[in-house]
Amino acid sequence: MSESSNGPSTASFWTQANALLRKNLIFQASFMYLTLLPQFLVLMDSLLHALVETFTAVEKHNFIIVTNWLGQALDCRTLAAPRNGQCERRCGIEYSTLDQVFTCSIPHPPPLPPLLQIPSQQYRAVRTDFILYGDLPDDSCKRTGVAGNMFARPLNIDLSNILYSLADDALGSETKTRYTNYLDPAFSSDVPVDFLQPQCTSNSQFSVPVQFGSATFQQDVRCVQGLQLWRNSSSEINDELYKGYRKGNAERKINEIVAAYDFMNSNENLLNVTIWYNSTYKNDTGTNLLP
């Protein structure tokens, strides 16, 4: 009777011990995975870093340009053996994109001339079915015409100080501005800088050297004809500007004017002017912080 009475108790003990052992093994396995996971992630990050630096290396003259995992452009000067891995790494504006250049220092940045925001060629104001003013150009003038140019000074470039002399001219660009303009896209992209003139000659596009730090770029400069148009009232100006927006006309076309000026009660002794301009290019959502 005693054996039969102890049988269930003994079986229950071994069952509980077996279940406890299994539970402990499962817990230990889970703990091992949790312990190894951070080490695995660090290893994968190191491998990815090495792969990115390997596949983004580009040979250029006697340099190997490397973009590291932070997106910073580093140039690697080759020594006697180009692939011996011994190089001097340093950041340089001449090896950087517009996104990377903010990580590089320019000890003496050049002062850049002011630029008007010029509409892209396909968006410049012309005569349309919804804007019927006869003094606007027809559609064939989109590549050469732009809105009011108030500066009729002929272009004059001093080759000894190109950027300084350009500041005396009415310049513009259709590139989009950036928040800081530390390196203005107008002078670091493939888009020409426009200079506004009442009339353009046939050979009015050329290139000038522009230096940033130790880098020198060839910047294309082209003439764009400016038009001075007159409207009888501010309401006419406002109506024409509104219809130039995509949602301001039934044809959903962009017919953009650079700027409009209402001189109000200005006279020889008083300058009182209201300026309209397209703030779309500012792209200010109110979330950007001052640098």
Short mmCIF file of C-alpha atoms in Angstrom, two decimals:
data_model
loop_
_atom_site.label_atom_id
_atom_site.label_comp_id
_atom_site.label_asym_id
_atom_site.label_seq_id
_atom_site.Cartn_x
_atom_site.Cartn_y
_atom_site.Cartn_z
CA MET A 1 0.00 0.00 0.00
CA SER A 2 2.86 2.32 0.79
CA GLU A 3 4.44 1.81 -2.65
CA SER A 4 1.17 2.44 -4.40
CA SER A 5 0.58 5.54 -2.34
CA ASN A 6 4.08 6.93 -3.10
CA GLY A 7 3.85 6.17 -6.83
CA PRO A 8 1.83 9.21 -7.91
CA SER A 9 3.89 11.51 -5.69
CA THR A 10 7.15 10.26 -7.21
CA ALA A 11 5.80 10.58 -10.76
CA SER A 12 4.57 14.08 -10.04
CA PHE A 13 8.03 15.10 -8.77
CA TRP A 14 9.84 13.91 -11.92
CA THR A 15 7.20 15.50 -14.13
CA GLN A 16 7.66 18.84 -12.40
CA ALA A 17 11.46 18.54 -12.54
CA ASN A 18 11.34 17.76 -16.26
CA ALA A 19 9.05 20.71 -16.95
CA LEU A 20 11.22 23.02 -14.88
CA LEU A 21 14.35 21.88 -16.76
CA ARG A 22 12.71 22.49 -20.13
CA LYS A 23 11.55 25.93 -19.04
CA ASN A 24 15.06 26.78 -17.82
CA LEU A 25 16.60 25.65 -21.12
CA ILE A 26 14.15 27.79 -23.09
CA PHE A 27 14.90 30.79 -20.88
CA GLN A 28 18.66 30.30 -21.28
CA ALA A 29 18.32 30.04 -25.07
CA SER A 30 16.26 33.25 -25.20
CA PHE A 31 18.80 35.02 -22.99
CA MET A 32 21.62 33.87 -25.26
CA TYR A 33 19.86 35.28 -28.33
CA LEU A 34 19.27 38.60 -26.57
CA THR A 35 22.94 38.73 -25.57
CA LEU A 36 24.20 37.97 -29.08
CA LEU A 37 21.81 40.33 -30.90
CA PRO A 38 23.68 43.62 -30.10
CA GLN A 39 26.99 42.02 -31.06
CA PHE A 40 25.45 40.83 -34.33
CA LEU A 41 24.12 44.32 -35.10
CA VAL A 42 27.53 45.90 -34.42
CA LEU A 43 29.17 43.35 -36.71
CA MET A 44 26.65 44.01 -39.50
CA ASP A 45 27.11 47.78 -39.13
CA SER A 46 30.89 47.40 -39.46
CA LEU A 47 30.51 45.21 -42.55
CA LEU A 48 28.05 47.66 -44.12
CA HIS A 49 30.41 50.56 -43.39
CA ALA A 50 33.27 48.73 -45.09
CA LEU A 51 31.13 47.86 -48.12
CA VAL A 52 29.91 51.46 -48.55
CA GLU A 53 33.46 52.84 -48.46
CA THR A 54 34.61 50.15 -50.88
CA PHE A 55 31.93 50.62 -53.51
CA THR A 56 31.78 54.43 -53.38
CA ALA A 57 35.49 54.89 -53.97
CA VAL A 58 36.04 56.68 -57.29
CA GLU A 59 39.41 57.33 -58.87
CA LYS A 60 39.86 60.90 -60.11
CA HIS A 61 43.25 62.01 -61.41
CA ASN A 62 45.68 61.28 -58.58
CA PHE A 63 43.00 61.07 -55.89
CA ILE A 64 40.63 58.41 -54.63
CA ILE A 65 37.43 60.09 -53.53
CA VAL A 66 35.72 58.25 -50.67
CA THR A 67 32.31 58.99 -49.20
CA ASN A 68 32.06 57.73 -45.65
CA TRP A 69 28.95 56.44 -43.91
CA LEU A 70 28.05 59.92 -42.63
CA GLY A 71 27.94 61.22 -46.20
CA GLN A 72 31.11 63.27 -45.72
CA ALA A 73 33.35 63.53 -48.77
CA LEU A 74 36.95 62.63 -48.09
CA ASP A 75 39.75 62.64 -50.61
CA CYS A 76 42.43 59.98 -50.31
CA ARG A 77 45.72 61.03 -51.90
CA THR A 78 47.49 58.08 -53.48
CA LEU A 79 51.12 57.44 -52.64
CA ALA A 80 53.70 55.33 -54.49
CA ALA A 81 51.45 52.27 -54.60
CA PRO A 82 47.89 53.35 -55.51
CA ARG A 83 46.26 50.40 -53.75
CA ASN A 84 48.48 49.99 -50.71
CA GLY A 85 45.83 51.55 -48.50
CA GLN A 86 48.15 54.28 -47.21
CA CYS A 87 46.52 57.63 -47.85
CA GLU A 88 45.97 61.01 -46.32
CA ARG A 89 42.27 61.68 -45.76
CA ARG A 90 40.97 65.21 -45.54
CA CYS A 91 37.74 66.98 -46.37
CA GLY A 92 37.67 69.28 -49.39
CA ILE A 93 34.97 71.37 -51.03
CA GLU A 94 36.21 70.34 -54.47
CA TYR A 95 35.29 66.73 -53.70
CA SER A 96 31.93 67.40 -52.07
CA THR A 97 28.33 67.64 -53.16
CA LEU A 98 25.92 70.34 -51.96
CA ASP A 99 24.77 67.98 -49.19
CA GLN A 100 28.32 67.10 -48.10
CA VAL A 101 29.93 70.52 -48.26
CA PHE A 102 28.45 71.60 -44.91
CA THR A 103 30.86 69.21 -43.16
CA CYS A 104 33.89 70.93 -44.72
CA SER A 105 35.47 74.16 -43.56
CA ILE A 106 36.29 77.02 -45.92
CA PRO A 107 38.73 79.32 -44.08
CA HIS A 108 38.01 82.30 -46.34
CA PRO A 109 34.65 81.84 -48.11
CA PRO A 110 34.14 84.27 -51.00
CA PRO A 111 31.27 86.79 -50.81
CA LEU A 112 28.62 85.78 -53.34
CA PRO A 113 26.71 88.34 -55.43
CA PRO A 114 22.94 88.70 -54.83
CA LEU A 115 20.67 86.80 -57.20
CA LEU A 116 17.05 87.19 -58.22
CA GLN A 117 14.93 84.03 -58.20
CA ILE A 118 14.21 83.54 -61.91
CA PRO A 119 11.41 81.18 -63.02
CA SER A 120 12.40 78.13 -65.02
CA GLN A 121 12.15 78.64 -68.76
CA GLN A 122 8.92 76.69 -69.16
CA TYR A 123 7.17 78.73 -66.43
CA ARG A 124 7.92 82.31 -67.52
CA ALA A 125 5.00 84.65 -68.13
CA VAL A 126 3.65 84.87 -71.69
CA ARG A 127 0.35 85.72 -73.39
CA THR A 128 -2.29 83.08 -72.75
CA ASP A 129 -6.04 82.60 -73.04
CA PHE A 130 -6.46 83.64 -69.40
CA ILE A 131 -3.95 86.57 -69.43
CA LEU A 132 -4.59 88.77 -72.46
CA TYR A 133 -2.26 91.74 -71.90
CA GLY A 134 -0.69 92.55 -75.26
CA ASP A 135 2.65 93.65 -73.82
CA LEU A 136 3.48 90.14 -72.62
CA PRO A 137 5.61 88.10 -75.05
CA ASP A 138 4.21 85.11 -76.91
CA ASP A 139 5.03 81.53 -76.00
CA SER A 140 8.11 81.43 -78.24
CA CYS A 141 9.89 83.90 -75.92
CA LYS A 142 9.96 81.65 -72.87
CA ARG A 143 13.65 80.89 -73.35
CA THR A 144 14.78 84.51 -73.69
CA GLY A 145 12.25 86.66 -71.83
CA VAL A 146 11.63 87.30 -68.16
CA ALA A 147 9.66 89.85 -66.17
CA GLY A 148 10.64 93.39 -65.22
CA ASN A 149 14.31 94.32 -65.24
CA MET A 150 14.87 97.60 -63.43
CA PHE A 151 18.63 97.63 -64.02
CA ALA A 152 19.75 98.53 -67.53
CA ARG A 153 23.49 98.58 -66.78
CA PRO A 154 25.53 96.63 -69.37
CA LEU A 155 27.33 93.59 -68.05
CA ASN A 156 30.87 94.47 -67.00
CA ILE A 157 33.15 91.73 -65.62
CA ASP A 158 36.48 92.42 -63.97
CA LEU A 159 38.52 89.25 -64.50
CA SER A 160 40.74 90.10 -61.53
CA ASN A 161 37.73 89.87 -59.17
CA ILE A 162 34.87 88.18 -60.97
CA LEU A 163 32.41 87.66 -58.12
CA TYR A 164 32.85 91.23 -56.88
CA SER A 165 32.22 92.72 -60.32
CA LEU A 166 29.18 90.49 -60.90
CA ALA A 167 27.60 91.98 -57.77
CA ASP A 168 27.13 95.27 -59.66
CA ASP A 169 24.91 93.57 -62.26
CA ALA A 170 21.33 92.30 -62.14
CA LEU A 171 21.82 88.54 -61.82
CA GLY A 172 19.40 85.70 -61.34
CA SER A 173 19.13 81.93 -61.27
CA GLU A 174 16.37 79.35 -61.64
CA THR A 175 18.01 76.99 -59.12
CA LYS A 176 16.15 76.50 -55.86
CA THR A 177 17.65 78.22 -52.86
CA ARG A 178 18.82 76.32 -49.80
CA TYR A 179 18.24 77.18 -46.16
CA THR A 180 21.74 78.49 -45.47
CA ASN A 181 23.21 79.04 -48.99
CA TYR A 182 26.66 78.31 -47.56
CA LEU A 183 27.44 77.13 -51.08
CA ASP A 184 24.86 78.69 -53.40
CA PRO A 185 23.48 76.10 -55.88
CA ALA A 186 23.52 78.83 -58.54
CA PHE A 187 27.33 78.69 -58.53
CA SER A 188 27.74 74.95 -57.99
CA SER A 189 25.33 73.32 -60.43
CA ASP A 190 25.04 72.81 -64.17
CA VAL A 191 22.45 75.60 -64.50
CA PRO A 192 23.79 78.89 -65.95
CA VAL A 193 23.60 82.14 -63.98
CA ASP A 194 21.37 84.68 -65.76
CA PHE A 195 22.23 88.35 -66.18
CA LEU A 196 19.27 90.56 -67.06
CA GLN A 197 19.49 93.00 -69.95
CA PRO A 198 16.97 95.01 -72.02
CA GLN A 199 18.34 93.30 -75.14
CA CYS A 200 20.56 90.24 -75.60
CA THR A 201 23.09 89.76 -78.37
CA SER A 202 23.54 86.50 -80.26
CA ASN A 203 26.78 85.61 -78.45
CA SER A 204 25.58 86.46 -74.95
CA GLN A 205 26.47 83.18 -73.21
CA PHE A 206 29.95 82.50 -71.86
CA SER A 207 31.72 80.97 -68.87
CA VAL A 208 33.84 82.50 -66.12
CA PRO A 209 36.10 80.85 -63.51
CA VAL A 210 34.76 80.98 -59.95
CA GLN A 211 36.96 79.97 -57.02
CA PHE A 212 35.74 78.46 -53.74
CA GLY A 213 38.58 77.69 -51.35
CA SER A 214 41.09 75.58 -53.24
CA ALA A 215 38.56 74.60 -55.92
CA THR A 216 37.93 76.47 -59.18
CA PHE A 217 34.74 75.95 -61.21
CA GLN A 218 33.73 77.13 -64.66
CA GLN A 219 30.38 78.89 -64.31
CA ASP A 220 28.21 79.47 -67.37
CA VAL A 221 26.60 82.93 -67.60
CA ARG A 222 23.82 83.74 -70.06
CA CYS A 223 21.80 86.81 -70.97
CA VAL A 224 18.06 86.91 -70.29
CA GLN A 225 15.96 89.73 -71.72
CA GLY A 226 13.96 91.70 -69.18
CA LEU A 227 10.60 93.36 -69.82
CA GLN A 228 9.26 96.43 -68.03
CA LEU A 229 5.46 96.23 -68.00
CA TRP A 230 2.96 98.74 -66.62
CA ARG A 231 -0.47 98.14 -65.09
CA ASN A 232 -2.99 100.79 -64.11
CA SER A 233 -3.80 99.58 -60.60
CA SER A 234 -2.68 97.23 -57.86
CA SER A 235 -5.82 95.13 -58.39
CA GLU A 236 -4.75 94.45 -61.99
CA ILE A 237 -1.30 93.44 -60.77
CA ASN A 238 -2.75 91.16 -58.12
CA ASP A 239 -5.16 89.57 -60.59
CA GLU A 240 -2.41 88.88 -63.13
CA LEU A 241 -0.10 87.40 -60.52
CA TYR A 242 -2.86 85.17 -59.15
CA LYS A 243 -3.75 83.85 -62.59
CA GLY A 244 -0.10 82.92 -63.08
CA TYR A 245 -0.36 80.27 -60.37
CA ARG A 246 -1.35 76.74 -61.36
CA LYS A 247 -4.56 76.88 -59.32
CA GLY A 248 -5.37 80.43 -60.44
CA ASN A 249 -6.50 79.52 -63.96
CA ALA A 250 -8.71 76.89 -65.55
CA GLU A 251 -5.89 75.56 -67.74
CA ARG A 252 -3.75 74.73 -64.68
CA LYS A 253 -0.71 76.42 -66.25
CA ILE A 254 2.16 78.21 -64.52
CA ASN A 255 2.72 81.71 -65.91
CA GLU A 256 5.18 83.21 -63.47
CA ILE A 257 6.43 86.79 -63.11
CA VAL A 258 9.62 87.45 -61.15
CA ALA A 259 8.33 90.43 -59.17
CA ALA A 260 5.81 93.26 -59.30
CA TYR A 261 6.08 96.74 -57.80
CA ASP A 262 3.30 99.09 -56.71
CA PHE A 263 4.75 102.58 -56.23
CA MET A 264 1.55 103.79 -54.55
CA ASN A 265 1.94 107.48 -53.57
CA SER A 266 5.66 107.71 -54.37
CA ASN A 267 6.95 111.03 -55.66
CA GLU A 268 10.22 112.94 -55.93
CA ASN A 269 10.43 113.24 -52.14
CA LEU A 270 8.90 109.93 -51.05
CA LEU A 271 9.46 106.31 -52.03
CA ASN A 272 6.58 104.11 -50.94
CA VAL A 273 6.54 100.80 -52.75
CA THR A 274 4.92 97.40 -52.25
CA ILE A 275 6.72 94.40 -53.73
CA TRP A 276 5.07 91.14 -54.78
CA TYR A 277 7.23 88.06 -55.22
CA ASN A 278 6.75 84.30 -55.35
CA SER A 279 7.54 82.90 -51.90
CA THR A 280 7.01 79.30 -53.04
CA TYR A 281 10.74 78.91 -53.58
CA LYS A 282 11.42 79.76 -49.95
CA ASN A 283 9.93 76.38 -48.97
CA ASP A 284 9.48 77.60 -45.40
CA THR A 285 7.21 75.22 -43.49
CA GLY A 286 7.99 76.86 -40.16
CA THR A 287 9.83 73.76 -38.91
CA ASN A 288 13.39 74.85 -39.79
CA LEU A 289 15.59 76.06 -36.95
CA LEU A 290 18.06 78.88 -37.34
CA PRO A 291 21.65 77.61 -37.72
#
